[in-house]
Amino acid sequence: MKRIATAAAGLILLASAATADPVFGTWKTEPGDDGNFAHVTIADCGGQICGTLGKAFDGSGKPIASDKVGKRMIWDMAANGGGKYSGGKIWAPDRDKTYSSKMSLSGDTLKVSGCVGPICRGQTWTRAQ
């Protein structure tokens, strides 16, 4: 009986890993208006894709303290297939604005863009090592 339970648990873990979206992981943003950048961790949040600011850095790459660490930056994003994501929101900490957003994944590059009315902006993030 113990072997069956162990095998079942292993299959569940394999199934979870197999369904993990390739966008999941930690991403390095481009510098914002203030010259600082961040690491954002993207994960599943109840069937939607979300991202949380995990670490903040100054322009030289030195870790800095920030009251923005731990805040959600991306939420309600949906996978559309083919590395495309849409329907979500993204918060830009450097401007303290929230944009309707979409993302496009290609290997270790994630293009993130968003708009508030006619004003749009975007960044290309790289997978953090």
PDB file of N, CA and C in Angstrom, residues 9-50:
ATOM      1  N   ALA A   9       1.924   9.778  -5.514  1.00  0.00           N
ATOM      2  CA  ALA A   9       2.464  11.097  -5.202  1.00  0.00           C
ATOM      3  C   ALA A   9       3.487  11.514  -6.261  1.00  0.00           C
ATOM      4  N   GLY A  10       4.319  10.575  -6.701  1.00  0.00           N
ATOM      5  CA  GLY A  10       5.303  10.873  -7.739  1.00  0.00           C
ATOM      6  C   GLY A  10       4.645  11.270  -9.041  1.00  0.00           C
ATOM      7  N   LEU A  11       3.568  10.576  -9.407  1.00  0.00           N
ATOM      8  CA  LEU A  11       2.845  10.916 -10.640  1.00  0.00           C
ATOM      9  C   LEU A  11       2.213  12.300 -10.558  1.00  0.00           C
ATOM     10  N   ILE A  12       1.699  12.644  -9.396  1.00  0.00           N
ATOM     11  CA  ILE A  12       1.103  13.972  -9.220  1.00  0.00           C
ATOM     12  C   ILE A  12       2.167  15.049  -9.385  1.00  0.00           C
ATOM     13  N   LEU A  13       3.343  14.829  -8.792  1.00  0.00           N
ATOM     14  CA  LEU A  13       4.433  15.802  -8.944  1.00  0.00           C
ATOM     15  C   LEU A  13       4.869  15.925 -10.398  1.00  0.00           C
ATOM     16  N   LEU A  14       4.966  14.803 -11.102  1.00  0.00           N
ATOM     17  CA  LEU A  14       5.341  14.848 -12.518  1.00  0.00           C
ATOM     18  C   LEU A  14       4.298  15.588 -13.341  1.00  0.00           C
ATOM     19  N   ALA A  15       3.035  15.346 -13.055  1.00  0.00           N
ATOM     20  CA  ALA A  15       1.959  16.009 -13.789  1.00  0.00           C
ATOM     21  C   ALA A  15       2.001  17.511 -13.538  1.00  0.00           C
ATOM     22  N   SER A  16       2.261  17.915 -12.304  1.00  0.00           N
ATOM     23  CA  SER A  16       2.349  19.341 -11.984  1.00  0.00           C
ATOM     24  C   SER A  16       3.504  19.984 -12.725  1.00  0.00           C
ATOM     25  N   ALA A  17       4.653  19.333 -12.746  1.00  0.00           N
ATOM     26  CA  ALA A  17       5.809  19.885 -13.441  1.00  0.00           C
ATOM     27  C   ALA A  17       5.561  19.971 -14.940  1.00  0.00           C
ATOM     28  N   ALA A  18       4.870  18.992 -15.485  1.00  0.00           N
ATOM     29  CA  ALA A  18       4.610  18.964 -16.926  1.00  0.00           C
ATOM     30  C   ALA A  18       3.666  20.088 -17.345  1.00  0.00           C
ATOM     31  N   THR A  19       2.782  20.527 -16.439  1.00  0.00           N
ATOM     32  CA  THR A  19       1.831  21.563 -16.789  1.00  0.00           C
ATOM     33  C   THR A  19       2.309  22.958 -16.381  1.00  0.00           C
ATOM     34  N   ALA A  20       3.498  23.059 -15.811  1.00  0.00           N
ATOM     35  CA  ALA A  20       4.026  24.378 -15.435  1.00  0.00           C
ATOM     36  C   ALA A  20       4.236  25.208 -16.698  1.00  0.00           C
ATOM     37  N   ASP A  21       3.733  26.424 -16.671  1.00  0.00           N
ATOM     38  CA  ASP A  21       3.863  27.310 -17.826  1.00  0.00           C
ATOM     39  C   ASP A  21       5.317  27.740 -17.973  1.00  0.00           C
ATOM     40  N   PRO A  22       5.840  27.819 -19.192  1.00  0.00           N
ATOM     41  CA  PRO A  22       7.246  28.220 -19.380  1.00  0.00           C
ATOM     42  C   PRO A  22       7.553  29.647 -18.929  1.00  0.00           C
ATOM     43  N   VAL A  23       6.536  30.475 -18.716  1.00  0.00           N
ATOM     44  CA  VAL A  23       6.783  31.835 -18.251  1.00  0.00           C
ATOM     45  C   VAL A  23       7.055  31.870 -16.748  1.00  0.00           C
ATOM     46  N   PHE A  24       6.717  30.783 -16.046  1.00  0.00           N
ATOM     47  CA  PHE A  24       6.943  30.745 -14.607  1.00  0.00           C
ATOM     48  C   PHE A  24       8.436  30.825 -14.312  1.00  0.00           C
ATOM     49  N   GLY A  25       8.789  31.578 -13.304  1.00  0.00           N
ATOM     50  CA  GLY A  25      10.182  31.738 -12.903  1.00  0.00           C
ATOM     51  C   GLY A  25      10.464  33.183 -12.541  1.00  0.00           C
ATOM     52  N   THR A  26      11.738  33.514 -12.444  1.00  0.00           N
ATOM     53  CA  THR A  26      12.154  34.856 -12.041  1.00  0.00           C
ATOM     54  C   THR A  26      12.732  35.604 -13.230  1.00  0.00           C
ATOM     55  N   TRP A  27      12.289  36.844 -13.393  1.00  0.00           N
ATOM     56  CA  TRP A  27      12.645  37.679 -14.537  1.00  0.00           C
ATOM     57  C   TRP A  27      13.280  38.980 -14.081  1.00  0.00           C
ATOM     58  N   LYS A  28      14.301  39.419 -14.794  1.00  0.00           N
ATOM     59  CA  LYS A  28      14.976  40.689 -14.532  1.00  0.00           C
ATOM     60  C   LYS A  28      14.349  41.743 -15.429  1.00  0.00           C
ATOM     61  N   THR A  29      13.846  42.812 -14.825  1.00  0.00           N
ATOM     62  CA  THR A  29      13.241  43.894 -15.587  1.00  0.00           C
ATOM     63  C   THR A  29      14.318  44.793 -16.177  1.00  0.00           C
ATOM     64  N   GLU A  30      13.925  45.654 -17.076  1.00  0.00           N
ATOM     65  CA  GLU A  30      14.803  46.729 -17.531  1.00  0.00           C
ATOM     66  C   GLU A  30      14.762  47.822 -16.463  1.00  0.00           C
ATOM     67  N   PRO A  31      15.771  48.696 -16.427  1.00  0.00           N
ATOM     68  CA  PRO A  31      15.709  49.815 -15.485  1.00  0.00           C
ATOM     69  C   PRO A  31      14.494  50.693 -15.763  1.00  0.00           C
ATOM     70  N   GLY A  32      13.888  51.174 -14.687  1.00  0.00           N
ATOM     71  CA  GLY A  32      12.756  52.088 -14.807  1.00  0.00           C
ATOM     72  C   GLY A  32      13.233  53.522 -14.914  1.00  0.00           C
ATOM     73  N   ASP A  33      12.308  54.462 -14.783  1.00  0.00           N
ATOM     74  CA  ASP A  33      12.632  55.885 -14.868  1.00  0.00           C
ATOM     75  C   ASP A  33      13.661  56.298 -13.819  1.00  0.00           C
ATOM     76  N   ASP A  34      13.685  55.597 -12.693  1.00  0.00           N
ATOM     77  CA  ASP A  34      14.601  55.931 -11.609  1.00  0.00           C
ATOM     78  C   ASP A  34      15.964  55.242 -11.748  1.00  0.00           C
ATOM     79  N   GLY A  35      16.149  54.436 -12.799  1.00  0.00           N
ATOM     80  CA  GLY A  35      17.411  53.741 -13.022  1.00  0.00           C
ATOM     81  C   GLY A  35      17.515  52.406 -12.304  1.00  0.00           C
ATOM     82  N   ASN A  36      16.549  52.093 -11.452  1.00  0.00           N
ATOM     83  CA  ASN A  36      16.554  50.828 -10.710  1.00  0.00           C
ATOM     84  C   ASN A  36      15.855  49.739 -11.514  1.00  0.00           C
ATOM     85  N   PHE A  37      16.198  48.490 -11.202  1.00  0.00           N
ATOM     86  CA  PHE A  37      15.520  47.357 -11.826  1.00  0.00           C
ATOM     87  C   PHE A  37      15.146  46.364 -10.745  1.00  0.00           C
ATOM     88  N   ALA A  38      14.433  45.328 -11.141  1.00  0.00           N
ATOM     89  CA  ALA A  38      13.917  44.368 -10.163  1.00  0.00           C
ATOM     90  C   ALA A  38      13.958  42.953 -10.705  1.00  0.00           C
ATOM     91  N   HIS A  39      13.783  42.018  -9.805  1.00  0.00           N
ATOM     92  CA  HIS A  39      13.507  40.629 -10.148  1.00  0.00           C
ATOM     93  C   HIS A  39      12.039  40.389  -9.825  1.00  0.00           C
ATOM     94  N   VAL A  40      11.309  39.892 -10.794  1.00  0.00           N
ATOM     95  CA  VAL A  40       9.884  39.610 -10.644  1.00  0.00           C
ATOM     96  C   VAL A  40       9.688  38.105 -10.778  1.00  0.00           C
ATOM     97  N   THR A  41       9.019  37.500  -9.808  1.00  0.00           N
ATOM     98  CA  THR A  41       8.742  36.073  -9.848  1.00  0.00           C
ATOM     99  C   THR A  41       7.329  35.865 -10.375  1.00  0.00           C
ATOM    100  N   ILE A  42       7.232  35.142 -11.497  1.00  0.00           N
ATOM    101  CA  ILE A  42       5.948  34.869 -12.139  1.00  0.00           C
ATOM    102  C   ILE A  42       5.540  33.439 -11.804  1.00  0.00           C
ATOM    103  N   ALA A  43       4.273  33.285 -11.404  1.00  0.00           N
ATOM    104  CA  ALA A  43       3.771  31.984 -10.960  1.00  0.00           C
ATOM    105  C   ALA A  43       2.275  31.879 -11.248  1.00  0.00           C
ATOM    106  N   ASP A  44       1.717  30.713 -10.935  1.00  0.00           N
ATOM    107  CA  ASP A  44       0.281  30.484 -11.036  1.00  0.00           C
ATOM    108  C   ASP A  44      -0.395  31.057  -9.798  1.00  0.00           C
ATOM    109  N   CYS A  45      -1.481  31.765 -10.012  1.00  0.00           N
ATOM    110  CA  CYS A  45      -2.285  32.296  -8.904  1.00  0.00           C
ATOM    111  C   CYS A  45      -3.741  31.937  -9.170  1.00  0.00           C
ATOM    112  N   GLY A  46      -4.127  30.763  -8.730  1.00  0.00           N
ATOM    113  CA  GLY A  46      -5.514  30.343  -8.897  1.00  0.00           C
ATOM    114  C   GLY A  46      -5.954  30.214 -10.338  1.00  0.00           C
ATOM    115  N   GLY A  47      -5.078  29.698 -11.191  1.00  0.00           N
ATOM    116  CA  GLY A  47      -5.422  29.495 -12.593  1.00  0.00           C
ATOM    117  C   GLY A  47      -5.066  30.675 -13.489  1.00  0.00           C
ATOM    118  N   GLN A  48      -4.695  31.778 -12.910  1.00  0.00           N
ATOM    119  CA  GLN A  48      -4.230  32.935 -13.670  1.00  0.00           C
ATOM    120  C   GLN A  48      -2.728  33.095 -13.423  1.00  0.00           C
ATOM    121  N   ILE A  49      -2.082  33.917 -14.219  1.00  0.00           N
ATOM    122  CA  ILE A  49      -0.654  34.153 -14.068  1.00  0.00           C
ATOM    123  C   ILE A  49      -0.472  35.482 -13.350  1.00  0.00           C
ATOM    124  N   CYS A  50       0.411  35.462 -12.340  1.00  0.00           N
ATOM    125  CA  CYS A  50       0.691  36.688 -11.603  1.00  0.00           C
ATOM    126  C   CYS A  50       2.197  36.811 -11.387  1.00  0.00           C
TER     127      CYS A  50
END
